[in-house]
Amino acid sequence: MFESRPDREYEIFLLGRSNVGKSTLMAELTGHAVETGQRPGVTQAPNHFDWTHPSMVLTDLPGFGFMAGVSEADRERIKTDVIQYVERYADHGLVAVLVVDGKAVIDIIDRHTGPDEVAHVVELFAFLQDVGIPTVVAVNKMDKVDDRDERLNELCDRLGLPGPWQQWQDTIAPITAKRGSIDALESAVREHLHEAGRDDVIGLLF
């Protein structure tokens, strides 16, 4: 399922845990209907969508973490497949969008952080830096968050980014994909492309 990929020069990756709204964000960005649901783990193979230009593909990668009806062994396999896919096509990657649930992300990170454990979100963020893909953390479902600035500052702290979060607006993008509120994400992606000298690509995306 991870072997097929459209022959495109540029790729933007959407990654994150299950049920954080990646597929909803994909639908908002592309205008394509995407299978979504309340049950975690609906997406178990990459969804590829052409995005505004023949040279571009936007890829919604399967979430990892809890998935209803999916064994632990299969969850680990999917996680490994996601990592290997990004490594394989990193040279094509313009930006990676790491989607998190703004209401739950701090609790999830803290629950899975310990002497012998690194939370998936933190691990994935570091991995994307290591492979050299500019990364935007799309902090989704912010309409459900009351303490917005405090929550975003805490997320920066967990990711090793010195606060306040406002100085990381090219990396931390508060959004509500279900309501179409994704301006912060689009702005952050534009900034990364500009910094990379790829202003020519911005016109292909937005």
PDB file of C-alpha atoms in Angstrom:
ATOM      1  CA  MET A   1       0.000   0.000   0.000  1.00  0.00           C
ATOM      2  CA  PHE A   2       2.993   2.317   0.566  1.00  0.00           C
ATOM      3  CA  GLU A   3       4.740   1.362  -2.658  1.00  0.00           C
ATOM      4  CA  SER A   4       2.640   3.374  -5.105  1.00  0.00           C
ATOM      5  CA  ARG A   5       3.158   7.131  -5.461  1.00  0.00           C
ATOM      6  CA  PRO A   6       2.181   9.516  -8.270  1.00  0.00           C
ATOM      7  CA  ASP A   7       5.140  10.684 -10.328  1.00  0.00           C
ATOM      8  CA  ARG A   8       5.345  14.253  -9.035  1.00  0.00           C
ATOM      9  CA  GLU A   9       8.320  16.530  -8.482  1.00  0.00           C
ATOM     10  CA  TYR A  10       7.060  18.125  -5.281  1.00  0.00           C
ATOM     11  CA  GLU A  11       5.282  16.647  -2.276  1.00  0.00           C
ATOM     12  CA  ILE A  12       3.751  17.977   0.903  1.00  0.00           C
ATOM     13  CA  PHE A  13       3.287  15.433   3.680  1.00  0.00           C
ATOM     14  CA  LEU A  14       0.478  15.400   6.249  1.00  0.00           C
ATOM     15  CA  LEU A  15       1.369  13.336   9.310  1.00  0.00           C
ATOM     16  CA  GLY A  16       0.185  12.807  12.862  1.00  0.00           C
ATOM     17  CA  ARG A  17      -1.580  10.534  15.303  1.00  0.00           C
ATOM     18  CA  SER A  18      -4.888   8.950  14.436  1.00  0.00           C
ATOM     19  CA  ASN A  19      -8.044  11.030  14.738  1.00  0.00           C
ATOM     20  CA  VAL A  20      -6.400  14.464  14.864  1.00  0.00           C
ATOM     21  CA  GLY A  21      -8.165  15.695  11.720  1.00  0.00           C
ATOM     22  CA  LYS A  22      -5.601  15.066   8.990  1.00  0.00           C
ATOM     23  CA  SER A  23      -8.189  13.872   6.496  1.00  0.00           C
ATOM     24  CA  THR A  24     -10.471  16.817   7.301  1.00  0.00           C
ATOM     25  CA  LEU A  25      -7.559  19.164   6.687  1.00  0.00           C
ATOM     26  CA  MET A  26      -6.777  17.350   3.440  1.00  0.00           C
ATOM     27  CA  ALA A  27     -10.342  17.899   2.278  1.00  0.00           C
ATOM     28  CA  GLU A  28     -10.166  21.590   3.213  1.00  0.00           C
ATOM     29  CA  LEU A  29      -6.893  22.095   1.346  1.00  0.00           C
ATOM     30  CA  THR A  30      -7.790  20.195  -1.812  1.00  0.00           C
ATOM     31  CA  GLY A  31     -11.563  20.401  -2.053  1.00  0.00           C
ATOM     32  CA  HIS A  32     -11.670  16.621  -2.508  1.00  0.00           C
ATOM     33  CA  ALA A  33     -13.998  14.435  -0.462  1.00  0.00           C
ATOM     34  CA  VAL A  34     -11.855  12.340   1.900  1.00  0.00           C
ATOM     35  CA  GLU A  35     -13.051   9.430   4.036  1.00  0.00           C
ATOM     36  CA  THR A  36     -13.189  10.611   7.628  1.00  0.00           C
ATOM     37  CA  GLY A  37     -14.778   9.358  10.788  1.00  0.00           C
ATOM     38  CA  GLN A  38     -14.858   9.426  14.561  1.00  0.00           C
ATOM     39  CA  ARG A  39     -13.203   6.001  14.705  1.00  0.00           C
ATOM     40  CA  PRO A  40      -9.403   6.324  14.842  1.00  0.00           C
ATOM     41  CA  GLY A  41      -7.489   4.557  12.117  1.00  0.00           C
ATOM     42  CA  VAL A  42      -9.777   5.121   9.115  1.00  0.00           C
ATOM     43  CA  THR A  43      -6.717   5.995   7.002  1.00  0.00           C
ATOM     44  CA  GLN A  44      -4.298   3.043   6.869  1.00  0.00           C
ATOM     45  CA  ALA A  45      -2.605   3.740   3.517  1.00  0.00           C
ATOM     46  CA  PRO A  46      -1.401   6.990   1.929  1.00  0.00           C
ATOM     47  CA  ASN A  47      -4.003   9.152   0.232  1.00  0.00           C
ATOM     48  CA  HIS A  48      -2.439  11.112  -2.643  1.00  0.00           C
ATOM     49  CA  PHE A  49      -4.108  14.174  -4.133  1.00  0.00           C
ATOM     50  CA  ASP A  50      -2.941  16.388  -6.957  1.00  0.00           C
ATOM     51  CA  TRP A  51      -2.823  19.914  -5.630  1.00  0.00           C
ATOM     52  CA  THR A  52      -3.441  22.789  -8.040  1.00  0.00           C
ATOM     53  CA  HIS A  53      -0.592  21.884 -10.396  1.00  0.00           C
ATOM     54  CA  PRO A  54       0.649  18.727 -12.183  1.00  0.00           C
ATOM     55  CA  SER A  55       4.017  18.911 -10.405  1.00  0.00           C
ATOM     56  CA  MET A  56       2.481  18.827  -6.904  1.00  0.00           C
ATOM     57  CA  VAL A  57       1.092  16.030  -4.760  1.00  0.00           C
ATOM     58  CA  LEU A  58      -0.332  16.318  -1.262  1.00  0.00           C
ATOM     59  CA  THR A  59      -0.070  13.079   0.713  1.00  0.00           C
ATOM     60  CA  ASP A  60      -2.178  12.230   3.752  1.00  0.00           C
ATOM     61  CA  LEU A  61      -0.209   9.532   5.571  1.00  0.00           C
ATOM     62  CA  PRO A  62      -1.851   7.098   8.001  1.00  0.00           C
ATOM     63  CA  GLY A  63      -2.020   8.138  11.612  1.00  0.00           C
ATOM     64  CA  PHE A  64      -0.354   6.123  14.291  1.00  0.00           C
ATOM     65  CA  GLY A  65      -1.176   5.565  17.918  1.00  0.00           C
ATOM     66  CA  PHE A  66      -4.468   3.971  18.903  1.00  0.00           C
ATOM     67  CA  MET A  67      -6.562   2.504  16.073  1.00  0.00           C
ATOM     68  CA  ALA A  68      -9.782   0.648  16.755  1.00  0.00           C
ATOM     69  CA  GLY A  69      -9.584  -2.963  15.652  1.00  0.00           C
ATOM     70  CA  VAL A  70      -5.895  -2.737  14.695  1.00  0.00           C
ATOM     71  CA  SER A  71      -3.377  -4.884  16.569  1.00  0.00           C
ATOM     72  CA  GLU A  72      -0.323  -3.400  18.234  1.00  0.00           C
ATOM     73  CA  ALA A  73       1.916  -5.205  15.740  1.00  0.00           C
ATOM     74  CA  ASP A  74       0.019  -3.682  12.812  1.00  0.00           C
ATOM     75  CA  ARG A  75       0.151  -0.223  14.434  1.00  0.00           C
ATOM     76  CA  GLU A  76       3.918  -0.509  14.708  1.00  0.00           C
ATOM     77  CA  ARG A  77       4.136  -1.684  11.101  1.00  0.00           C
ATOM     78  CA  ILE A  78       2.116   1.317   9.914  1.00  0.00           C
ATOM     79  CA  LYS A  79       4.325   3.673  11.929  1.00  0.00           C
ATOM     80  CA  THR A  80       7.437   2.126  10.381  1.00  0.00           C
ATOM     81  CA  ASP A  81       5.908   2.367   6.894  1.00  0.00           C
ATOM     82  CA  VAL A  82       5.172   6.064   7.420  1.00  0.00           C
ATOM     83  CA  ILE A  83       8.731   6.796   8.552  1.00  0.00           C
ATOM     84  CA  GLN A  84      10.226   4.840   5.648  1.00  0.00           C
ATOM     85  CA  TYR A  85       7.934   6.569   3.142  1.00  0.00           C
ATOM     86  CA  VAL A  86       9.005  10.026   4.296  1.00  0.00           C
ATOM     87  CA  GLU A  87      12.671   9.013   4.236  1.00  0.00           C
ATOM     88  CA  ARG A  88      12.295   7.599   0.730  1.00  0.00           C
ATOM     89  CA  TYR A  89      10.716  10.748  -0.708  1.00  0.00           C
ATOM     90  CA  ALA A  90      12.303  13.393   1.533  1.00  0.00           C
ATOM     91  CA  ASP A  91      14.119  14.942  -1.422  1.00  0.00           C
ATOM     92  CA  HIS A  92      10.725  15.726  -2.976  1.00  0.00           C
ATOM     93  CA  GLY A  93       9.304  17.152   0.250  1.00  0.00           C
ATOM     94  CA  LEU A  94       8.729  20.884   0.297  1.00  0.00           C
ATOM     95  CA  VAL A  95       6.991  20.951   3.670  1.00  0.00           C
ATOM     96  CA  ALA A  96       5.726  18.469   6.238  1.00  0.00           C
ATOM     97  CA  VAL A  97       2.545  19.330   8.106  1.00  0.00           C
ATOM     98  CA  LEU A  98       2.390  17.547  11.456  1.00  0.00           C
ATOM     99  CA  VAL A  99      -1.214  17.684  12.641  1.00  0.00           C
ATOM    100  CA  VAL A 100      -2.011  17.500  16.354  1.00  0.00           C
ATOM    101  CA  ASP A 101      -5.203  17.805  18.405  1.00  0.00           C
ATOM    102  CA  GLY A 102      -4.898  21.128  20.210  1.00  0.00           C
ATOM    103  CA  LYS A 103      -7.108  20.040  23.078  1.00  0.00           C
ATOM    104  CA  ALA A 104      -5.436  16.681  23.757  1.00  0.00           C
ATOM    105  CA  VAL A 105      -1.839  17.004  22.566  1.00  0.00           C
ATOM    106  CA  ILE A 106      -0.219  18.063  25.855  1.00  0.00           C
ATOM    107  CA  ASP A 107      -1.888  15.265  27.833  1.00  0.00           C
ATOM    108  CA  ILE A 108      -0.923  12.722  25.169  1.00  0.00           C
ATOM    109  CA  ILE A 109       2.701  13.869  25.087  1.00  0.00           C
ATOM    110  CA  ASP A 110       3.002  13.844  28.870  1.00  0.00           C
ATOM    111  CA  ARG A 111       1.332  10.442  29.152  1.00  0.00           C
ATOM    112  CA  HIS A 112       3.854   8.899  26.788  1.00  0.00           C
ATOM    113  CA  THR A 113       6.998  10.637  28.023  1.00  0.00           C
ATOM    114  CA  GLY A 114       9.314   8.918  30.469  1.00  0.00           C
ATOM    115  CA  PRO A 115      12.834   7.648  31.087  1.00  0.00           C
ATOM    116  CA  ASP A 116      12.468   5.029  28.353  1.00  0.00           C
ATOM    117  CA  GLU A 117       9.752   6.556  26.184  1.00  0.00           C
ATOM    118  CA  VAL A 118       9.424   9.490  23.798  1.00  0.00           C
ATOM    119  CA  ALA A 119       5.955  10.583  22.719  1.00  0.00           C
ATOM    120  CA  HIS A 120       5.184   9.906  19.039  1.00  0.00           C
ATOM    121  CA  VAL A 121       4.541  13.588  18.317  1.00  0.00           C
ATOM    122  CA  VAL A 122       7.874  14.679  19.758  1.00  0.00           C
ATOM    123  CA  GLU A 123       9.686  11.807  18.055  1.00  0.00           C
ATOM    124  CA  LEU A 124       8.107  12.582  14.692  1.00  0.00           C
ATOM    125  CA  PHE A 125       8.844  16.307  14.943  1.00  0.00           C
ATOM    126  CA  ALA A 126      12.523  15.545  15.633  1.00  0.00           C
ATOM    127  CA  PHE A 127      12.619  13.003  12.803  1.00  0.00           C
ATOM    128  CA  LEU A 128      11.322  15.547  10.289  1.00  0.00           C
ATOM    129  CA  GLN A 129      14.025  17.984  11.374  1.00  0.00           C
ATOM    130  CA  ASP A 130      16.636  15.254  10.985  1.00  0.00           C
ATOM    131  CA  VAL A 131      15.638  14.477   7.396  1.00  0.00           C
ATOM    132  CA  GLY A 132      15.660  18.177   6.555  1.00  0.00           C
ATOM    133  CA  ILE A 133      11.996  18.750   5.727  1.00  0.00           C
ATOM    134  CA  PRO A 134      10.646  22.145   6.873  1.00  0.00           C
ATOM    135  CA  THR A 135       7.869  21.349   9.325  1.00  0.00           C
ATOM    136  CA  VAL A 136       4.697  23.118  10.383  1.00  0.00           C
ATOM    137  CA  VAL A 137       2.805  21.797  13.401  1.00  0.00           C
ATOM    138  CA  ALA A 138      -0.861  22.354  12.589  1.00  0.00           C
ATOM    139  CA  VAL A 139      -2.530  22.568  15.992  1.00  0.00           C
ATOM    140  CA  ASN A 140      -6.043  21.535  15.041  1.00  0.00           C
ATOM    141  CA  LYS A 141      -9.407  21.795  16.829  1.00  0.00           C
ATOM    142  CA  MET A 142      -8.435  25.086  18.446  1.00  0.00           C
ATOM    143  CA  ASP A 143     -12.099  26.042  18.646  1.00  0.00           C
ATOM    144  CA  LYS A 144     -12.266  23.598  21.578  1.00  0.00           C
ATOM    145  CA  VAL A 145      -9.342  25.205  23.442  1.00  0.00           C
ATOM    146  CA  ASP A 146      -9.987  27.959  25.993  1.00  0.00           C
ATOM    147  CA  ASP A 147      -6.422  28.671  27.160  1.00  0.00           C
ATOM    148  CA  ARG A 148      -5.060  29.161  23.641  1.00  0.00           C
ATOM    149  CA  ASP A 149      -1.748  30.920  24.337  1.00  0.00           C
ATOM    150  CA  GLU A 150      -0.947  28.793  27.370  1.00  0.00           C
ATOM    151  CA  ARG A 151      -1.622  25.592  25.442  1.00  0.00           C
ATOM    152  CA  LEU A 152       0.515  26.668  22.497  1.00  0.00           C
ATOM    153  CA  ASN A 153       3.345  27.729  24.813  1.00  0.00           C
ATOM    154  CA  GLU A 154       3.218  24.316  26.484  1.00  0.00           C
ATOM    155  CA  LEU A 155       3.403  22.610  23.106  1.00  0.00           C
ATOM    156  CA  CYS A 156       6.469  24.644  22.164  1.00  0.00           C
ATOM    157  CA  ASP A 157       8.070  23.604  25.445  1.00  0.00           C
ATOM    158  CA  ARG A 158       7.405  19.897  24.748  1.00  0.00           C
ATOM    159  CA  LEU A 159       8.895  20.237  21.254  1.00  0.00           C
ATOM    160  CA  GLY A 160      12.022  21.977  22.504  1.00  0.00           C
ATOM    161  CA  LEU A 161      11.102  25.389  21.098  1.00  0.00           C
ATOM    162  CA  PRO A 162      11.690  28.245  23.570  1.00  0.00           C
ATOM    163  CA  GLY A 163       8.510  30.245  24.043  1.00  0.00           C
ATOM    164  CA  PRO A 164       6.479  32.257  23.594  1.00  0.00           C
ATOM    165  CA  TRP A 165       4.800  30.461  20.716  1.00  0.00           C
ATOM    166  CA  GLN A 166       4.255  33.681  18.747  1.00  0.00           C
ATOM    167  CA  GLN A 167       7.915  33.699  17.701  1.00  0.00           C
ATOM    168  CA  TRP A 168       7.387  30.321  16.008  1.00  0.00           C
ATOM    169  CA  GLN A 169       4.537  31.222  13.678  1.00  0.00           C
ATOM    170  CA  ASP A 170       6.387  29.551  10.800  1.00  0.00           C
ATOM    171  CA  THR A 171       6.324  26.317  12.852  1.00  0.00           C
ATOM    172  CA  ILE A 172       3.239  26.467  15.105  1.00  0.00           C
ATOM    173  CA  ALA A 173      -0.040  27.072  13.250  1.00  0.00           C
ATOM    174  CA  PRO A 174      -3.289  27.072  15.264  1.00  0.00           C
ATOM    175  CA  ILE A 175      -6.163  25.967  13.020  1.00  0.00           C
ATOM    176  CA  THR A 176      -9.678  24.564  13.021  1.00  0.00           C
ATOM    177  CA  ALA A 177      -9.861  22.505   9.840  1.00  0.00           C
ATOM    178  CA  LYS A 178     -13.502  21.537  10.298  1.00  0.00           C
ATOM    179  CA  ARG A 179     -14.490  25.212  10.140  1.00  0.00           C
ATOM    180  CA  GLY A 180     -12.098  26.081   7.330  1.00  0.00           C
ATOM    181  CA  SER A 181      -9.932  28.194   9.610  1.00  0.00           C
ATOM    182  CA  ILE A 182      -6.473  27.357   8.209  1.00  0.00           C
ATOM    183  CA  ASP A 183      -4.987  30.778   7.408  1.00  0.00           C
ATOM    184  CA  ALA A 184      -2.166  30.318   9.933  1.00  0.00           C
ATOM    185  CA  LEU A 185      -1.119  27.080   8.250  1.00  0.00           C
ATOM    186  CA  GLU A 186      -1.159  28.564   4.768  1.00  0.00           C
ATOM    187  CA  SER A 187       0.911  31.517   5.991  1.00  0.00           C
ATOM    188  CA  ALA A 188       3.485  29.217   7.617  1.00  0.00           C
ATOM    189  CA  VAL A 189       3.816  27.095   4.473  1.00  0.00           C
ATOM    190  CA  ARG A 190       4.318  30.236   2.382  1.00  0.00           C
ATOM    191  CA  GLU A 191       7.040  31.401   4.768  1.00  0.00           C
ATOM    192  CA  HIS A 192       8.952  28.121   4.500  1.00  0.00           C
ATOM    193  CA  LEU A 193       8.765  28.167   0.723  1.00  0.00           C
ATOM    194  CA  HIS A 194       9.952  31.775   0.636  1.00  0.00           C
ATOM    195  CA  GLU A 195      12.881  30.998   2.950  1.00  0.00           C
ATOM    196  CA  ALA A 196      13.829  28.106   0.672  1.00  0.00           C
ATOM    197  CA  GLY A 197      13.847  30.443  -2.325  1.00  0.00           C
ATOM    198  CA  ARG A 198      10.814  28.725  -3.803  1.00  0.00           C
ATOM    199  CA  ASP A 199       8.502  31.674  -4.344  1.00  0.00           C
ATOM    200  CA  ASP A 200       7.775  30.114  -7.729  1.00  0.00           C
ATOM    201  CA  VAL A 201       6.028  27.225  -5.957  1.00  0.00           C
ATOM    202  CA  ILE A 202       3.826  29.434  -3.773  1.00  0.00           C
ATOM    203  CA  GLY A 203       1.730  30.295  -6.797  1.00  0.00           C
ATOM    204  CA  LEU A 204       1.178  26.599  -7.468  1.00  0.00           C
ATOM    205  CA  LEU A 205      -0.282  26.032  -4.013  1.00  0.00           C
ATOM    206  CA  PHE A 206      -2.465  28.979  -3.086  1.00  0.00           C
TER     207      PHE A 206
END
